[in-house]
Amino acid sequence: MAAAISADDDALEPSLQNLIDQKSLRWIFVGGKGGVGKTTTSCSLAIQMARARKSVLLISTDPAHNLSDAFSQKFGKDARLVEGFTNLSAMEIDPNGSINDLISGAGDEAQDAMSGLGGMGNMMQDLAFSIPGVDEAMSFAEVLKQVKSLSYEVIIFDTAPTGHTLRFLQFPTVLEKALAKISQLSTQFGPMLQSVIGARGGLPGGASLDDLTQKLESLRETIAEVNGQFKNPEMTTFVCVCIAEFLSLYETERMIQELASYQIDTHCIVVNQLLFPEHSNDCKQCNSRRKMQKKYLDQIEELYDEFNVVKMPLLTDEVRGVESLRRYAPIVPFKDPMLRSSVTNKTGQFFRDADSSIPTTVMILALMRRGAADDDDAGTGLHSCIHTGVRR
């Protein structure tokens, strides 16, 4: 697969090799704005991870699933081996199907109860499908299932666009607090509820309130375990994917701030679809586009000097199928023929064209950070407030 790059120039460091080498990682989230290459990056990372781990699971939490298209293989709600692999599986979570599975898994009584409601039962199912956050709930239910099964050594999430993903990552904290409150209420009012339930014939299936309370407590403990793992940088990290444009950079900064507030580690950024024209290229469109991208690349380097920033070129072929994904893999850094005139990152200085304007993007995002820092109760410094990740 060809890319518009020169073969004899200095390589762009670093790469995502640090994720492969970090053996303690169990959860890897890949996310960003829609259309920036999240699925391609997550699929490629999963292929590379399968070389170093015994078992890898790739899960799509995006309602508009693309894993089947990326691998040219049909995936569904159940994990299925990727063709050509014995230790890499993939699945696409279907919220509607997952709710039906929950009803089916609850036993004959639950199904009979829904059937007995007739048209009302169908309406209740339709209502459940339309509840805001049902996608995130079903995705988190799959996480809980994987925690209990311990079937895979590492799990990679090809996430939905930023908004869905942030709600999903916030879900365990919200649910843990809610279950803790329910547990507290059941302790306070348990005897009274037990007498009321007994007078009405008891719970379905002969279950007692104590049994229900124990199940809720067990669920809360599992969720607390997941929440703890998500906040542990040795076990969980988030890979941000973006392109060198203002809107994508702005959303990436917003996402990094949110991840910091959730105490979720992020120290890798993949910048996709970069043009690397050779010096002899006389295409005005290419050179103009490259000049614009170079401006935002400089700003990314300045904003995220503590991060592993991986620069990936715009390819001449689409990335589809296992072999294409292998070649795309953002592990080996690509080479930039325009980078020779840059000043090295070690001095904290960055190349700027003579006619470039003041980096307004950096100024805007710096104001965002200042606002976040002002809201930080701990009163920590700018970078410690916003960035949870460190170069590994």
XYZ file of C-alpha atoms in Angstrom:
392
model
C 0.000 0.000 0.000
C 1.548 3.242 -1.127
C 1.739 6.542 0.697
C 2.998 9.912 -0.451
C 6.224 9.809 1.566
C 9.916 9.802 0.880
C 12.015 6.764 1.785
C 15.220 8.423 2.987
C 14.229 10.897 5.673
C 14.216 10.873 9.458
C 11.445 8.816 11.088
C 8.676 10.418 13.097
C 8.788 9.259 16.689
C 7.179 7.936 18.816
C 4.793 5.090 17.932
C 2.184 2.933 19.677
C 4.791 0.289 20.428
C 4.596 1.395 24.073
C 1.085 -0.085 24.294
C 2.306 -3.416 22.935
C 5.149 -3.454 25.459
C 2.951 -2.570 28.452
C 1.986 -6.100 29.517
C -0.277 -4.944 32.356
C -2.796 -3.274 30.013
C -6.192 -4.952 29.896
C -8.530 -2.257 28.549
C -7.649 -0.035 25.561
C -10.163 2.500 24.264
C -9.732 4.069 20.823
C -11.861 7.155 20.239
C -12.254 10.559 18.664
C -14.413 12.619 16.340
C -16.375 10.767 13.657
C -14.515 9.991 10.433
C -10.943 10.384 11.716
C -9.961 6.703 11.471
C -10.887 5.197 14.852
C -11.922 1.823 13.419
C -8.817 1.500 11.240
C -6.577 2.363 14.184
C -8.326 0.018 16.626
C -8.353 -2.897 14.150
C -4.693 -2.409 13.317
C -3.762 -2.125 16.995
C -5.709 -5.318 17.750
C -3.794 -7.191 15.028
C -0.462 -6.024 16.424
C -1.555 -6.770 19.993
C -2.485 -10.335 18.964
C 1.194 -10.926 18.158
C 2.169 -10.184 21.761
C -0.809 -11.481 23.773
C -2.430 -14.883 24.199
C -5.985 -13.652 23.558
C -7.368 -10.326 22.302
C -10.979 -9.174 21.943
C -11.978 -6.207 19.767
C -15.409 -4.754 20.620
C -17.295 -2.135 18.606
C -19.509 0.065 20.808
C -20.408 2.350 17.896
C -24.073 1.913 16.812
C -22.821 2.346 13.222
C -20.606 -0.739 13.284
C -17.620 -0.836 10.927
C -15.602 -3.843 12.109
C -17.268 -6.141 9.574
C -16.390 -3.722 6.770
C -12.832 -3.201 8.006
C -12.040 -6.926 8.183
C -14.259 -7.903 5.211
C -15.867 -10.434 7.556
C -19.290 -10.490 9.190
C -19.345 -10.000 12.980
C -22.271 -9.973 15.376
C -23.185 -9.759 19.050
C -21.136 -12.860 19.900
C -17.333 -12.878 19.786
C -16.016 -14.544 16.629
C -12.445 -15.298 15.598
C -10.994 -13.020 12.935
C -10.071 -15.060 9.868
C -6.399 -16.003 9.904
C -6.087 -15.692 13.702
C -6.436 -18.127 16.570
C -6.210 -15.536 19.355
C -8.014 -12.449 17.977
C -11.804 -12.204 18.213
C -14.200 -9.388 17.353
C -17.815 -8.519 18.104
C -20.315 -5.720 17.471
C -22.683 -4.890 20.333
C -26.331 -4.577 19.270
C -28.322 -2.645 21.948
C -31.706 -3.912 20.744
C -30.545 -7.513 20.595
C -28.899 -7.187 24.000
C -32.172 -6.095 25.628
C -33.972 -9.065 24.083
C -31.182 -11.292 25.402
C -31.670 -9.852 28.892
C -35.374 -10.695 28.770
C -34.649 -14.184 27.436
C -31.924 -14.755 30.004
C -34.249 -13.798 32.852
C -36.109 -17.088 32.431
C -39.562 -18.275 31.408
C -41.304 -16.175 34.051
C -39.969 -12.913 32.636
C -40.903 -13.930 29.095
C -44.380 -15.062 30.230
C -44.830 -11.777 32.070
C -43.953 -9.779 28.952
C -46.232 -11.962 26.812
C -49.069 -11.600 29.304
C -48.958 -7.843 28.867
C -49.818 -8.248 25.192
C -49.500 -5.003 23.253
C -48.386 -3.209 26.402
C -45.392 -5.560 26.650
C -44.309 -4.737 23.101
C -44.682 -1.038 23.846
C -42.520 -1.392 26.965
C -39.790 -3.114 24.920
C -39.929 -0.342 22.311
C -39.697 2.197 25.118
C -36.646 0.413 26.536
C -34.941 0.566 23.121
C -35.423 4.352 22.989
C -34.175 5.163 26.500
C -31.252 7.639 26.309
C -28.048 5.857 27.227
C -29.244 2.345 26.357
C -26.260 1.923 24.002
C -23.857 2.754 26.810
C -25.727 0.489 29.254
C -25.563 -2.507 26.937
C -21.893 -1.849 26.182
C -21.149 -1.730 29.888
C -23.126 -4.947 30.413
C -20.719 -6.605 27.966
C -17.783 -5.224 29.966
C -19.207 -6.790 33.132
C -19.587 -10.101 31.323
C -15.940 -10.012 30.230
C -14.770 -9.121 33.754
C -16.534 -12.183 35.138
C -15.378 -14.532 32.383
C -11.704 -13.420 32.245
C -11.564 -15.051 28.800
C -9.340 -12.415 27.144
C -5.983 -11.001 28.153
C -6.648 -7.592 26.589
C -9.852 -5.965 25.308
C -9.788 -3.132 22.752
C -12.820 -0.898 22.234
C -13.587 0.684 18.886
C -15.745 3.407 20.396
C -18.547 5.620 19.150
C -17.905 9.327 18.433
C -16.807 11.383 21.424
C -20.180 12.126 23.079
C -21.296 8.473 23.262
C -17.873 7.378 24.476
C -17.695 9.893 27.317
C -21.148 8.827 28.536
C -20.060 5.185 28.411
C -16.908 5.872 30.452
C -18.932 7.823 33.016
C -21.511 5.026 33.285
C -19.711 2.808 35.870
C -19.203 5.701 38.301
C -22.849 6.780 38.047
C -24.113 3.207 38.375
C -21.845 2.452 41.331
C -23.181 5.489 43.216
C -26.788 4.570 42.382
C -26.390 0.979 43.596
C -24.676 2.165 46.776
C -27.697 4.391 47.467
C -30.112 1.517 46.793
C -28.120 -0.707 49.139
C -28.283 1.959 51.832
C -32.056 2.344 51.429
C -32.612 -1.421 51.493
C -30.715 -1.611 54.783
C -32.818 1.166 56.317
C -36.228 0.076 55.047
C -35.621 -3.649 54.474
C -37.898 -4.981 57.254
C -40.788 -2.766 56.176
C -40.383 -3.743 52.514
C -40.152 -7.418 53.476
C -43.498 -7.254 55.280
C -45.169 -5.444 52.369
C -43.763 -7.925 49.833
C -44.843 -10.853 52.017
C -48.391 -9.502 52.239
C -48.523 -9.318 48.439
C -47.398 -12.887 47.885
C -43.635 -12.382 47.647
C -41.334 -11.686 44.721
C -41.594 -13.574 41.394
C -39.958 -17.005 41.455
C -40.090 -17.230 45.239
C -37.047 -14.982 45.670
C -36.649 -13.048 48.903
C -35.667 -9.436 49.414
C -32.409 -10.627 50.973
C -31.574 -12.559 47.780
C -32.266 -9.463 45.695
C -30.151 -7.308 48.007
C -27.254 -9.773 47.815
C -27.401 -9.768 44.013
C -27.384 -5.963 43.940
C -24.429 -5.882 46.327
C -22.551 -8.414 44.191
C -23.276 -6.295 41.105
C -22.068 -3.170 42.909
C -18.808 -4.890 43.853
C -18.240 -5.973 40.236
C -18.926 -2.448 38.980
C -16.571 -1.033 41.614
C -13.897 -3.444 40.371
C -14.414 -2.295 36.764
C -14.380 1.336 37.868
C -11.121 0.770 39.704
C -9.553 -0.919 36.672
C -10.659 1.908 34.369
C -8.959 4.443 36.653
C -5.761 2.400 36.926
C -3.229 3.618 34.299
C -1.444 0.276 34.486
C -4.594 -1.495 33.265
C -6.466 1.054 31.139
C -5.561 3.705 28.588
C -7.354 5.763 25.968
C -5.907 6.363 22.488
C -7.153 9.622 20.957
C -7.447 9.670 17.157
C -7.718 12.965 15.278
C -6.831 14.752 12.049
C -4.844 17.971 11.674
C -7.833 20.322 11.528
C -9.252 22.813 14.011
C -12.543 21.049 14.855
C -10.849 17.693 15.395
C -8.115 19.241 17.554
C -10.703 21.166 19.578
C -12.749 18.008 20.229
C -9.603 16.057 21.137
C -8.719 18.625 23.797
C -12.270 18.520 25.159
C -12.098 14.728 25.317
C -8.724 14.771 27.101
C -10.137 17.163 29.696
C -13.148 14.892 30.259
C -10.937 11.810 30.538
C -8.841 13.623 33.132
C -11.975 14.382 35.156
C -12.851 10.647 35.038
C -9.254 9.818 36.092
C -8.735 7.743 32.934
C -5.199 7.636 31.531
C -4.451 8.918 28.054
C -0.940 9.399 26.705
C -1.205 8.467 23.004
C -2.573 10.552 20.138
C -2.775 9.303 16.551
C -2.924 12.089 13.947
C -4.372 10.589 10.763
C -4.651 11.470 7.069
C -1.518 13.618 6.835
C -0.114 14.707 3.482
C 3.657 14.298 3.180
C 4.451 15.652 -0.332
C 8.031 15.452 -1.539
C 10.057 18.626 -2.048
C 9.741 18.331 -5.816
C 5.935 18.136 -5.687
C 4.376 21.057 -7.601
C 0.739 20.277 -6.728
C -0.602 23.552 -5.303
C -3.515 21.820 -3.603
C -1.259 19.268 -1.883
C 1.251 21.879 -0.735
C -1.481 24.210 0.511
C -3.146 21.403 2.415
C 0.191 20.295 3.839
C 0.959 23.836 4.982
C -2.369 23.979 6.843
C -1.770 20.564 8.409
C 1.761 21.567 9.423
C 0.353 24.518 11.364
C -1.954 22.257 13.372
C 0.757 19.620 13.800
C 2.984 22.252 15.392
C 0.143 23.177 17.729
C -0.492 19.522 18.601
C 3.201 19.119 19.440
C 3.077 22.236 21.596
C -0.108 21.284 23.442
C 0.759 17.614 23.920
C 4.514 17.573 24.400
C 4.016 14.995 27.203
C 2.147 12.596 24.894
C 3.170 9.993 22.332
C 1.995 11.655 19.115
C 1.879 9.242 16.163
C 1.651 10.791 12.696
C 0.009 8.644 10.009
C -0.075 9.560 6.294
C -3.045 9.774 3.966
C -2.777 6.536 1.986
C -3.433 6.039 -1.704
C -5.473 2.867 -1.076
C -8.340 2.187 1.305
C -7.474 0.186 4.416
C -9.712 -2.884 4.241
C -8.949 -6.484 5.050
C -6.426 -8.081 7.387
C -3.392 -7.594 5.124
C -4.128 -3.893 4.579
C -4.600 -3.420 8.315
C -1.292 -5.159 9.002
C 0.499 -2.738 6.678
C -1.258 0.290 8.125
C -0.348 -0.604 11.712
C 0.639 2.589 13.581
C 3.569 0.808 15.218
C 6.418 1.625 12.812
C 6.722 5.424 12.516
C 6.384 6.976 9.075
C 8.804 9.460 7.552
C 8.162 13.090 6.755
C 10.262 14.709 4.007
C 9.169 18.177 5.170
C 10.381 17.644 8.741
C 14.069 18.364 8.104
C 13.645 22.080 8.721
C 11.982 21.461 12.102
C 13.674 22.120 15.383
C 13.848 19.066 17.634
C 11.203 18.583 20.310
C 13.857 18.329 23.032
C 14.317 22.099 23.163
C 10.570 22.713 23.227
C 10.777 24.766 20.007
C 8.733 24.129 16.899
C 9.085 25.017 13.225
C 6.882 27.825 11.951
C 6.553 29.141 8.418
C 7.754 32.707 8.027
C 4.263 33.890 7.054
C 2.333 31.803 9.603
C -0.072 33.647 11.844
C -0.284 33.522 15.631
C -1.404 30.009 16.602
C -4.964 30.956 17.541
C -5.900 27.316 18.124
C -3.329 27.035 20.899
C -4.650 30.233 22.460
C -8.253 28.982 22.407
C -7.373 25.586 23.844
C -5.143 27.215 26.460
C -8.180 29.222 27.593
C -10.155 25.964 27.815
C -7.417 24.520 29.995
C -7.296 27.626 32.176
C -11.022 27.312 32.804
C -10.604 23.653 33.711
C -7.701 24.521 35.995
C -9.811 27.183 37.748
C -12.482 24.555 38.403
C -9.962 22.089 39.818
C -10.516 21.858 43.571
C -7.025 20.511 44.086
C -5.492 23.655 42.642
C -2.880 21.717 40.708
C -0.874 23.059 37.782
C -2.128 23.290 34.223
C -0.639 20.101 32.810
C -1.295 17.978 35.896
C -4.915 19.138 35.857
C -5.537 18.316 32.225
C -3.117 15.547 31.306
C -3.264 12.257 33.153
C -0.877 10.544 30.765
C 2.889 10.500 30.655
C 5.242 9.382 27.944
C 5.924 5.669 28.395
